[in-house]
Coordinates of C-alpha atoms and ligand atoms in Angstrom, one line a residue:
M731 CA 10.6 -35.7 38.3
V732 CA 9.3 -35.4 34.9
P733 CA 12.0 -37.8 32.7
S734 CA 14.3 -36.0 30.7
G735 CA 12.9 -38.3 28.1
I736 CA 9.6 -36.3 27.5
Y737 CA 11.6 -33.1 27.3
I738 CA 13.6 -34.5 24.3
L739 CA 10.2 -35.8 22.7
A740 CA 8.3 -32.6 23.3
L741 CA 11.4 -30.9 21.9
L742 CA 11.8 -33.1 19.0
A743 CA 7.9 -31.9 18.4
L744 CA 8.6 -28.7 18.5
V745 CA 11.3 -29.1 15.7
I746 CA 9.1 -30.5 13.4
A747 CA 6.4 -28.3 13.9
A748 CA 8.8 -25.6 12.9
Y749 CA 9.7 -27.4 10.2
A750 CA 6.5 -28.2 8.7
A751 CA 5.3 -24.4 9.8
T752 CA 8.6 -22.4 7.8
P753 CA 6.8 -20.9 4.4
Q754 CA 9.0 -23.1 2.0
L755 CA 9.2 -21.0 -1.1
A756 CA 12.5 -18.9 -2.0
P757 CA 11.6 -15.0 -2.3
A758 CA 12.4 -13.3 -5.9
E759 CA 15.9 -13.3 -6.3
Q760 CA 15.7 -10.0 -8.1
L761 CA 14.9 -8.5 -4.6
F762 CA 18.1 -8.5 -3.9
S763 CA 19.7 -7.7 -7.4
P764 CA 22.5 -4.5 -7.0
L765 CA 20.2 -3.1 -9.8
V766 CA 17.5 -2.2 -6.9
A767 CA 19.9 0.6 -5.5
E768 CA 22.1 1.1 -8.6
K769 CA 18.6 2.3 -10.4
I770 CA 17.2 4.0 -7.3
A771 CA 20.5 5.8 -6.6
K772 CA 20.8 7.3 -10.1
V773 CA 17.3 8.8 -10.1
A774 CA 17.6 10.3 -6.1
A775 CA 21.2 11.8 -7.7
A776 CA 19.2 14.3 -9.9
P777 CA 16.6 16.1 -8.7
P778 CA 14.6 18.0 -11.2
N779 CA 15.1 21.9 -10.2
P780 CA 12.3 23.2 -9.2
I781 CA 11.5 19.3 -7.7
Q782 CA 9.2 17.1 -9.7
Y783 CA 9.2 13.7 -8.5
P784 CA 8.5 10.7 -10.3
Q785 CA 4.7 8.6 -10.8
Y786 CA 4.8 6.2 -13.9
T787 CA 7.0 5.5 -16.9
D788 CA 6.5 5.8 -20.6
R789 CA 5.7 2.3 -22.2
V790 CA 8.2 1.8 -24.5
E791 CA 11.7 2.8 -22.8
G792 CA 10.4 2.6 -19.3
D793 CA 11.5 6.3 -18.2
W794 CA 10.1 8.3 -15.6
I795 CA 7.6 11.3 -15.8
W796 CA 7.5 13.6 -13.8
F797 CA 5.1 15.3 -11.9
K798 CA 4.6 18.7 -9.6
P799 CA 4.5 18.0 -5.5
D800 CA 1.0 18.5 -5.2
E801 CA 0.5 14.8 -6.6
W802 CA -1.1 11.7 -4.5
T803 CA 2.1 9.8 -5.6
T804 CA 4.8 12.2 -4.9
G805 CA 5.2 10.9 -1.1
F806 CA 6.3 7.2 -2.6
F807 CA 9.7 8.1 -4.0
P808 CA 11.2 9.6 -0.8
A809 CA 9.4 7.0 1.1
T810 CA 11.7 4.6 -1.3
L811 CA 15.1 6.5 -0.2
Y812 CA 13.8 5.7 3.4
A813 CA 13.0 1.7 2.5
M814 CA 16.8 1.6 0.8
H815 CA 17.8 3.6 4.4
K816 CA 16.2 0.3 6.0
R817 CA 17.4 -2.1 3.1
A818 CA 21.1 -0.5 3.8
Q819 CA 21.0 -1.6 7.5
L820 CA 19.6 -5.2 6.7
C821 CA 21.9 -5.6 3.7
P822 CA 25.0 -3.5 3.9
S823 CA 27.2 -5.3 1.4
I824 CA 24.6 -4.5 -1.6
S825 CA 22.9 -1.5 -0.6
G826 CA 25.1 1.1 -0.3
N827 CA 25.8 3.6 2.6
A828 CA 22.9 3.8 4.9
S829 CA 23.3 7.6 6.2
Q830 CA 23.3 8.4 2.8
W831 CA 19.9 6.8 1.8
L832 CA 18.9 9.0 4.9
E833 CA 20.2 12.1 3.5
L834 CA 18.3 11.3 0.0
G835 CA 15.3 10.6 1.6
R836 CA 15.4 13.7 3.8
S837 CA 16.0 15.9 1.0
W838 CA 13.6 14.4 -1.4
S839 CA 10.8 15.0 0.8
T840 CA 11.6 19.0 1.6
G841 CA 9.9 19.9 -1.8
E842 CA 7.0 18.5 0.0
I843 CA 6.3 20.4 3.2
S844 CA 5.2 23.8 1.4
L845 CA 1.9 21.5 0.5
E846 CA 1.5 21.3 4.4
H847 CA -1.3 23.9 4.6
N848 CA -2.1 24.5 1.2
N849 CA -2.5 21.4 -1.3
T850 CA -5.2 20.1 -3.3
L851 CA -4.6 16.7 -2.1
G852 CA -7.7 16.2 -0.5
H853 CA -7.6 12.6 1.3
D854 CA -4.3 11.8 -0.4
V855 CA -2.6 13.7 2.6
G856 CA -2.2 10.1 4.1
F857 CA -0.4 8.8 1.0
V858 CA 1.6 11.9 0.9
S859 CA 2.4 11.6 5.0
Y860 CA 4.8 8.6 4.2
P861 CA 8.4 10.2 4.2
F862 CA 7.3 11.8 7.4
M863 CA 6.0 8.9 9.1
L864 CA 9.0 6.9 8.4
E865 CA 11.6 10.0 9.4
L866 CA 9.4 9.4 12.5
G867 CA 10.6 6.2 12.5
V868 CA 14.0 6.8 12.2
N869 CA 13.8 9.9 14.6
S870 CA 10.8 10.1 16.7
K871 CA 11.6 13.7 17.6
N872 CA 12.0 15.3 14.0
A873 CA 10.1 18.4 14.2
T874 CA 9.3 18.8 10.7
A875 CA 8.0 15.4 10.2
Q876 CA 5.9 16.0 13.6
T877 CA 4.6 18.9 12.1
A878 CA 3.6 17.6 8.6
V879 CA 1.8 14.5 10.3
I880 CA -0.1 16.3 12.6
A881 CA -0.8 18.9 9.6
F882 CA -1.9 16.3 7.5
A883 CA -3.9 14.2 9.8
A884 CA -6.0 17.4 10.6
D885 CA -6.3 18.0 7.0
L886 CA -8.1 14.5 6.4
A887 CA -9.8 15.0 9.6
A888 CA -11.7 18.1 8.0
R889 CA -12.8 16.2 5.5
F890 CA -14.9 13.6 7.6
N891 CA -18.8 14.2 7.9
P892 CA -20.5 12.2 10.9
I893 CA -23.7 11.9 8.8
V894 CA -22.1 9.8 6.3
G895 CA -19.3 8.5 8.9
C896 CA -16.7 8.8 6.2
T897 CA -14.5 11.0 5.4
R898 CA -14.8 12.3 2.0
S899 CA -12.5 11.1 -1.0
W900 CA -13.0 13.1 -4.4
D901 CA -14.4 16.9 -4.1
T902 CA -16.9 17.2 -6.4
A903 CA -18.8 20.0 -7.7
D904 CA -21.9 19.2 -5.9
P905 CA -21.6 19.5 -2.3
T906 CA -24.3 17.0 -1.3
D907 CA -22.3 14.3 -3.3
F908 CA -20.1 12.0 -1.3
Q909 CA -17.7 10.4 -3.1
V910 CA -15.6 7.5 -0.9
I911 CA -13.4 5.3 -2.9
I912 CA -11.5 2.1 -1.6
D913 CA -8.1 3.5 -1.7
N914 CA -8.8 6.1 1.4
M915 CA -8.7 2.6 3.6
M916 CA -5.1 3.5 3.4
N917 CA -4.9 7.3 4.1
L918 CA -6.6 6.5 8.0
Q919 CA -2.6 5.4 9.2
V920 CA -1.9 9.1 9.2
L921 CA -4.7 9.5 11.7
F922 CA -3.1 6.9 14.2
A923 CA 0.2 8.4 13.6
S924 CA -0.8 11.8 14.2
Y925 CA -2.5 10.2 17.3
E926 CA 0.5 8.7 18.6
L927 CA 2.1 12.2 18.7
T928 CA -0.9 13.9 20.1
G929 CA -3.2 11.4 21.9
N930 CA -6.5 12.8 20.2
Q931 CA -8.9 10.4 20.6
T932 CA -11.2 11.9 18.0
L933 CA -8.7 11.0 15.0
V934 CA -8.8 7.0 15.8
D935 CA -12.8 7.7 16.1
I936 CA -13.0 8.9 12.5
A937 CA -10.6 6.4 11.4
I938 CA -12.9 3.3 13.0
S939 CA -16.1 4.7 11.8
H940 CA -14.7 5.5 8.0
A941 CA -13.6 1.8 8.1
N942 CA -16.8 0.7 9.4
K943 CA -18.6 2.3 6.7
T944 CA -16.1 1.2 3.8
M945 CA -16.5 -2.7 5.5
Q946 CA -20.5 -2.1 4.8
N947 CA -20.6 -0.6 2.0
H948 CA -17.6 -1.1 -0.1
I949 CA -17.1 -5.1 0.5
R950 CA -19.2 -7.8 -1.4
P951 CA -20.2 -10.5 0.2
D952 CA -17.4 -12.7 -2.2
G953 CA -15.1 -10.3 -0.4
G954 CA -14.7 -8.6 -3.9
S955 CA -15.1 -4.6 -3.4
F956 CA -16.5 -1.2 -5.1
H957 CA -13.9 1.0 -6.2
V958 CA -16.2 4.2 -5.5
V959 CA -19.5 4.5 -3.0
E960 CA -21.1 7.9 -3.6
Y961 CA -23.1 8.9 -0.3
N962 CA -25.6 11.6 0.4
A963 CA -23.8 13.8 2.5
T964 CA -27.1 15.2 3.9
T965 CA -28.5 12.0 4.9
G966 CA -26.1 9.7 5.0
A967 CA -27.6 7.4 2.3
V968 CA -25.8 5.6 -0.5
V969 CA -26.7 6.9 -3.6
A970 CA -24.5 4.8 -5.8
R971 CA -22.2 2.4 -5.8
F972 CA -19.8 2.2 -9.5
T973 CA -16.1 2.0 -10.7
S974 CA -13.7 4.9 -11.9
Q975 CA -10.7 2.7 -12.8
G976 CA -11.7 -0.5 -12.7
Y977 CA -13.6 -2.6 -15.7
S978 CA -17.1 -2.0 -14.9
N979 CA -19.2 -1.1 -12.0
S980 CA -19.4 -4.7 -10.5
S981 CA -16.1 -5.2 -11.0
T982 CA -13.2 -5.7 -8.1
W983 CA -10.4 -3.8 -9.7
S984 CA -7.1 -5.4 -8.3
R985 CA -5.6 -2.3 -6.9
G986 CA -8.7 -1.5 -5.1
E987 CA -8.8 -5.0 -3.5
A988 CA -5.1 -4.6 -2.6
W989 CA -5.7 -1.4 -0.6
G990 CA -8.7 -2.9 1.3
I991 CA -6.4 -6.1 2.2
Y992 CA -3.6 -3.6 3.2
G993 CA -6.4 -1.2 5.1
F994 CA -8.1 -3.5 6.8
S995 CA -5.4 -5.7 8.3
N996 CA -3.7 -2.3 9.4
M997 CA -7.1 -1.3 11.2
F998 CA -7.2 -4.7 12.9
K999 CA -3.3 -4.2 13.8
H1000 CA -3.9 -0.6 15.7
T1001 CA -7.7 -1.6 17.0
R1002 CA -7.7 -4.9 17.6
H1003 CA -11.5 -5.5 16.6
L1004 CA -12.3 -8.6 14.9
D1005 CA -14.2 -7.7 12.0
Y1006 CA -11.5 -6.0 10.6
L1007 CA -9.4 -9.1 10.6
E1008 CA -12.7 -11.3 9.5
T1009 CA -13.0 -8.6 6.3
A1010 CA -9.4 -8.7 5.5
R1011 CA -9.4 -12.5 5.8
R1012 CA -12.5 -12.3 3.0
M1013 CA -11.0 -9.5 0.6
A1014 CA -7.7 -11.7 0.8
A1015 CA -9.9 -15.5 -0.2
Y1016 CA -11.7 -13.3 -2.8
W1017 CA -7.7 -12.2 -4.1
I1018 CA -6.7 -15.8 -3.9
R1019 CA -9.5 -17.6 -5.1
N1020 CA -9.8 -15.0 -8.5
T1021 CA -5.7 -15.1 -9.3
P1022 CA -5.1 -17.1 -12.5
S1023 CA -2.9 -19.9 -12.2
D1024 CA 0.0 -18.3 -13.7
G1025 CA -0.1 -16.0 -10.7
I1026 CA 0.0 -12.9 -12.7
I1027 CA -2.3 -10.1 -11.3
P1028 CA -4.6 -8.6 -13.6
W1029 CA -5.7 -4.8 -13.2
D1030 CA -9.2 -6.0 -12.8
F1031 CA -10.3 -9.6 -11.7
N1032 CA -13.6 -9.2 -13.7
A1033 CA -11.9 -7.5 -17.2
P1034 CA -12.7 -10.1 -20.3
L1035 CA -9.6 -12.5 -21.2
V1036 CA -9.6 -11.3 -24.6
P1037 CA -7.6 -9.5 -25.5
P1038 CA -5.3 -10.2 -23.3
R1039 CA -5.5 -8.0 -20.3
P1040 CA -3.1 -6.2 -18.9
A1041 CA -1.3 -7.1 -15.6
D1042 CA -0.7 -4.6 -12.5
S1043 CA 2.2 -5.0 -11.1
S1044 CA 1.7 -2.5 -8.6
A1045 CA -1.6 -4.3 -7.1
A1046 CA 0.2 -7.0 -6.6
M1047 CA 3.1 -5.9 -4.8
I1048 CA 0.7 -3.5 -2.7
A1049 CA -1.3 -7.1 -1.7
V1050 CA 2.2 -9.0 -1.2
N1051 CA 2.5 -6.2 1.7
G1052 CA -0.8 -6.5 2.6
F1053 CA -0.5 -10.8 2.6
L1054 CA 2.4 -10.4 4.9
L1055 CA 0.8 -7.7 6.7
L1056 CA -2.1 -10.0 7.5
A1057 CA 0.0 -12.9 8.2
E1058 CA 1.8 -10.5 10.9
Q1059 CA -1.9 -10.1 12.5
E1060 CA -2.9 -14.1 12.3
K1061 CA 0.8 -14.4 14.1
S1062 CA -0.7 -12.2 17.1
V1063 CA -3.7 -14.1 17.5
F1064 CA -1.6 -17.0 17.8
N1065 CA -3.1 -18.8 14.6
E1066 CA 0.4 -19.7 13.0
S1067 CA -1.3 -21.9 10.6
G1068 CA -3.3 -19.0 8.9
A1069 CA 0.5 -16.8 9.3
I1070 CA 2.0 -19.7 7.3
Y1071 CA -0.6 -19.6 4.9
Y1072 CA -1.1 -15.9 3.3
T1073 CA 3.1 -15.5 3.8
N1074 CA 3.0 -18.1 1.1
E1075 CA 0.7 -16.8 -1.0
A1076 CA 2.6 -13.7 -0.8
L1077 CA 5.7 -15.5 -1.5
R1078 CA 4.2 -17.1 -4.7
M1079 CA 2.5 -13.5 -5.6
L1080 CA 5.8 -11.8 -5.6
Q1081 CA 7.6 -14.9 -7.6
A1082 CA 5.3 -15.0 -10.3
N1083 CA 4.7 -11.1 -10.9
T1084 CA 8.7 -10.4 -10.5
A1085 CA 9.5 -12.9 -13.1
L1086 CA 6.9 -10.9 -15.4
A1087 CA 8.4 -7.5 -14.4
W1088 CA 11.3 -7.2 -13.4
R1089 CA 13.0 -4.9 -16.3
P1090 CA 16.7 -4.6 -16.3
E1091 CA 16.6 -2.2 -18.5
W1092 CA 13.9 0.3 -17.4
Q1093 CA 14.3 3.3 -14.9
S1094 CA 11.8 1.6 -12.8
L1095 CA 12.4 -1.7 -10.9
L1096 CA 9.3 -3.4 -12.1
A1097 CA 7.2 -2.7 -15.3
N1098 CA 3.6 -3.9 -16.2
G1099 CA 2.3 -1.5 -13.9
T1100 CA -1.5 -0.3 -14.6
V1101 CA -2.2 3.4 -13.8
N1102 CA -5.9 3.9 -15.0
N1103 CA -6.7 1.3 -18.0
P1104 CA -10.4 3.0 -18.5
E1105 CA -7.6 6.0 -19.6
H1106 CA -5.5 3.8 -21.7
N1107 CA -2.8 4.1 -19.2
N1108 CA -1.4 0.8 -18.9
L1109 CA 1.8 -1.1 -18.8
T1110 CA 4.3 1.0 -17.4
G1111 CA 6.4 1.4 -14.5
I1112 CA 5.4 2.8 -11.3
V1113 CA 6.3 4.5 -8.1
Y1114 CA 4.6 2.7 -5.5
G1115 CA 4.6 -0.6 -7.3
D1116 CA 8.4 0.0 -7.2
Y1117 CA 8.0 0.9 -3.5
F1118 CA 6.4 -1.8 -2.2
F1119 CA 8.4 -4.2 -4.1
V1120 CA 11.7 -2.5 -1.6
T1121 CA 9.3 -2.9 1.7
A1122 CA 8.4 -6.2 0.6
G1123 CA 12.4 -7.4 0.2
N1124 CA 13.1 -5.7 3.6
Q1125 CA 10.1 -7.4 5.4
L1126 CA 11.3 -10.8 4.2
V1127 CA 14.8 -10.4 5.5
E1128 CA 13.1 -8.9 9.0
L1129 CA 11.4 -11.9 9.0
G1130 CA 14.2 -14.1 8.3
L1131 CA 12.8 -15.2 4.7
A1132 CA 15.0 -14.1 2.4
S1133 CA 18.4 -13.3 2.3
C1134 CA 20.2 -10.4 1.2
V1135 CA 22.2 -12.2 -1.5
Ligands
NAG1253 C1 28.7 7.0 4.7 O1 28.3 7.8 4.7 C2 28.5 9.0 5.5 C3 28.1 10.6 5.3 O2 28.1 10.9 4.0 C4 30.0 9.0 6.1 O3 30.5 9.8 7.2 C5 30.4 7.4 6.3 O4 32.1 7.8 6.6 C6 30.3 6.8 5.2 N1 29.8 4.8 5.9 C7 31.4 4.4 4.9 C8 30.8 3.0 5.7 O5 31.3 4.9 4.1
NAG1254 C1 13.4 16.2 9.7 O1 12.7 15.6 8.9 C2 12.6 16.2 7.2 C3 11.8 15.0 6.4 O2 10.5 15.1 7.0 C4 14.4 16.3 6.7 O3 14.0 17.2 5.8 C5 14.6 16.9 7.6 O4 16.2 17.0 7.3 C6 15.0 16.4 9.2 N1 15.6 17.0 10.3 C7 17.0 16.7 10.8 C8 17.4 17.6 11.4 O5 16.8 14.9 10.7
NAG1255 C1 -3.2 28.2 -1.6 O1 -4.4 27.7 -2.1 C2 -4.8 28.9 -2.4 C3 -6.5 28.4 -2.8 O2 -6.9 27.3 -2.6 C4 -5.0 29.5 -3.9 O3 -5.1 30.4 -4.1 C5 -3.2 30.0 -3.4 O4 -2.3 30.6 -4.5 C6 -2.3 28.9 -3.2 N1 -1.1 29.1 -2.2 C7 -0.1 28.5 -3.1 C8 1.6 29.3 -2.2 O5 0.0 27.4 -3.4
NAG1256 C1 -8.4 16.6 17.8 O1 -8.6 16.5 16.3 C2 -9.8 16.8 15.5 C3 -10.2 17.0 14.3 O2 -8.6 17.4 13.9 C4 -9.9 18.4 16.0 O3 -11.1 19.0 15.5 C5 -9.6 18.6 17.6 O4 -9.5 20.1 17.8 C6 -8.6 17.7 18.0 N1 -8.4 18.1 19.7 C7 -7.5 18.7 20.2 C8 -7.5 18.7 21.6 O5 -6.4 19.2 19.8
NAG1257 C1 -29.0 14.4 -0.8 O1 -30.7 14.7 -0.3 C2 -30.8 16.1 -0.6 C3 -32.3 15.8 0.2 O2 -33.1 14.8 0.3 C4 -31.1 16.2 -1.8 O3 -31.5 17.2 -2.0 C5 -30.0 16.0 -2.9 O4 -29.9 16.2 -4.0 C6 -29.3 14.7 -3.0 N1 -27.7 14.6 -3.8 C7 -27.4 13.4 -3.7 C8 -25.9 13.6 -4.6 O5 -28.3 12.6 -3.8
NAG1258 C1 -17.0 0.1 14.3 O1 -17.1 -1.7 14.2 C2 -16.6 -2.1 15.8 C3 -16.0 -3.4 15.0 O2 -17.1 -4.3 14.8 C4 -17.6 -1.9 16.3 O3 -16.8 -2.5 18.0 C5 -17.5 -0.5 16.9 O4 -18.7 -0.3 17.6 C6 -17.9 0.2 15.8 N1 -17.7 1.5 15.8 C7 -18.4 2.3 15.3 C8 -18.4 4.0 15.6 O5 -19.3 2.4 14.2
NAG1259 C1 -22.0 3.1 -13.0 O1 -22.5 3.9 -12.7 C2 -22.6 4.9 -12.5 C3 -22.6 6.0 -11.8 O2 -24.0 5.3 -10.4 C4 -23.8 5.5 -13.7 O3 -23.7 6.7 -14.1 C5 -23.0 4.8 -15.3 O4 -24.5 4.8 -16.3 C6 -23.2 2.7 -14.8 N1 -22.4 2.5 -15.7 C7 -23.2 1.3 -16.5 C8 -22.5 0.8 -17.5 O5 -24.6 0.6 -15.9
NAG1260 C1 4.2 -7.0 -19.4 O1 4.7 -5.7 -20.3 C2 5.2 -6.3 -21.6 C3 5.5 -4.8 -22.1 O2 6.5 -4.0 -21.0 C4 4.2 -6.7 -22.3 O3 4.6 -7.2 -23.5 C5 3.7 -7.9 -21.9 O4 2.4 -8.5 -22.5 C6 2.7 -7.4 -20.5 N1 2.4 -8.7 -19.6 C7 1.3 -8.6 -19.3 C8 0.3 -9.8 -18.8 O5 0.5 -7.7 -18.8
NAG1261 C1 -6.2 -18.6 10.8 O1 -6.3 -18.3 9.6 C2 -7.4 -19.2 8.6 C3 -7.0 -18.3 7.7 O2 -7.5 -16.5 7.6 C4 -8.6 -18.9 8.9 O3 -9.0 -19.6 7.6 C5 -8.8 -19.8 10.5 O4 -10.1 -19.7 10.3 C6 -8.1 -19.0 11.3 N1 -8.1 -19.8 12.5 C7 -8.4 -19.3 13.8 C8 -8.6 -20.3 14.6 O5 -8.8 -18.3 14.0
NAG1262 C1 -3.5 -0.4 -22.7 O1 -3.1 0.9 -23.6 C2 -3.0 1.0 -24.7 C3 -2.8 2.7 -25.1 O2 -1.9 3.0 -24.2 C4 -4.1 0.8 -25.6 O3 -4.6 0.8 -26.4 C5 -5.2 -0.4 -25.1 O4 -6.1 -0.8 -25.5 C6 -5.1 -0.7 -23.9 N1 -5.2 -2.2 -23.3 C7 -6.6 -2.7 -22.6 C8 -6.3 -4.1 -22.7 O5 -7.6 -2.0 -22.5

């Protein structure tokens, strides 16, 4: 017989450990402002005819600028409506009617369907798949969504070059010039989503090969990343490493780094290859080391401080989601302290960047997003910044780290 005192002591120790291990930061209160549902519902209620999709806002009034469906960002607004469907289930009192959000998500997705077999989206079929993958989370039997996911994954797989070992990102005039961007790590998800429907292992093999090459050639020893790696399609050799949207060829563009943290955490989740977890950790360490003391994420970590460098709230929100996904992976390998560490970093980043960018009078939820600073497109609202802001709030509620009010 073990004396019951031992049990009590053990229980006490567990309670103390659990307390010490609990993330201590309060999440940004704006996450659950009634304005979140109000603003999104207002945009959703008035779809342009013919359909167009919001991508970013102007810099002054914060009004959405609308784009034709054949854009890499098209999926994010419908995906936000699916995220609000989840939000309404998690936070019924403040977020409206869940089934109405679902209806909106579905109706806003239909404009995309025609893109399935005839689009100019290239590798971005992965981003455009978001609403269809989310639909399958609601109704795994939805044939339209299944067909879209399978078709988009096949589109991406058709861009795979076995000599290079990657899926092609951008199309170039010279077919031997094969450019891969770090963003492409995000598109691999659609390959796994199709694999889950079809059991086609080739899709998983392509994702693994692409991730391995990206790990070798895009990620620097310090955990920073190149935006673009150009390969020779006939020899597979690396021809150049450079930037398109970042500050310089050797800088780390923050949104690319955020895509990488998320993308490698996701690869670990699907494959359990520890190299992916280690890569996500190294990229996260770079991110944390290079975040200024005010916590505001600049558009490029190496951009000069003078004149003041524009923030990119979208990079921050993607990274918040990336850190939460990384925390979940640490938990899955029983690294509780690692999980708490990344969760706290996510909360800190969410707090600081929301305080900067929350803009009640704009149509977007957040301002201070930078789409493409070299093209002078900075300090706007961005549809994927808003999407990842809403999903961050949902996850914190699901994790028991935030309440809806
Ligand atoms: C939510 O909306 C659906 C469909 O529009 C409707 O049938 C349902 O009654 C609504 N639920 C509530 C609680 O208002
Ligand atoms: C199936 O999903 C699509 C979007 O992917 C949506 O437009 C459609 O309404 C859904 N169908 C049903 C029956 O829910
Ligand atoms: C499909 O793509 C082809 C060539 O890429 C183009 O000529 C055609 O107009 C497109 N069709 C539609 C309906 O967009
Ligand atoms: C699996 O996917 C690959 C890449 O899209 C495709 O070439 C192949 O035909 C698929 N296999 C089957 C059995 O459908
Ligand atoms: C790729 O290599 C081939 C053969 O060596 C060469 O002809 C071609 O110009 C190269 N292309 C690039 C983009 O380097
Ligand atoms: C990819 O990387 C993993 C982990 O390092 C390794 O186990 C696997 O063999 C690699 N696969 C390919 C196709 O390169
Ligand atoms: C950046 O790399 C590109 C592609 O290799 C090259 O054309 C360009 O000259 C480089 N820029 C600088 C400033 O070195
Ligand atoms: C945030 O955006 C506002 C304008 O919307 C701008 O005045 C401010 O300088 C921006 N701050 C940063 C750090 O980007
Ligand atoms: C737990 O995670 C932290 C942060 O990534 C890492 O430094 C540490 O090595 C991990 N511990 C184990 C046992 O894997
Ligand atoms: C931000 O964009 C504006 C024009 O849209 C441009 O004038 C300004 O130089 C950009 N800021 C920086 C720091 O590049």
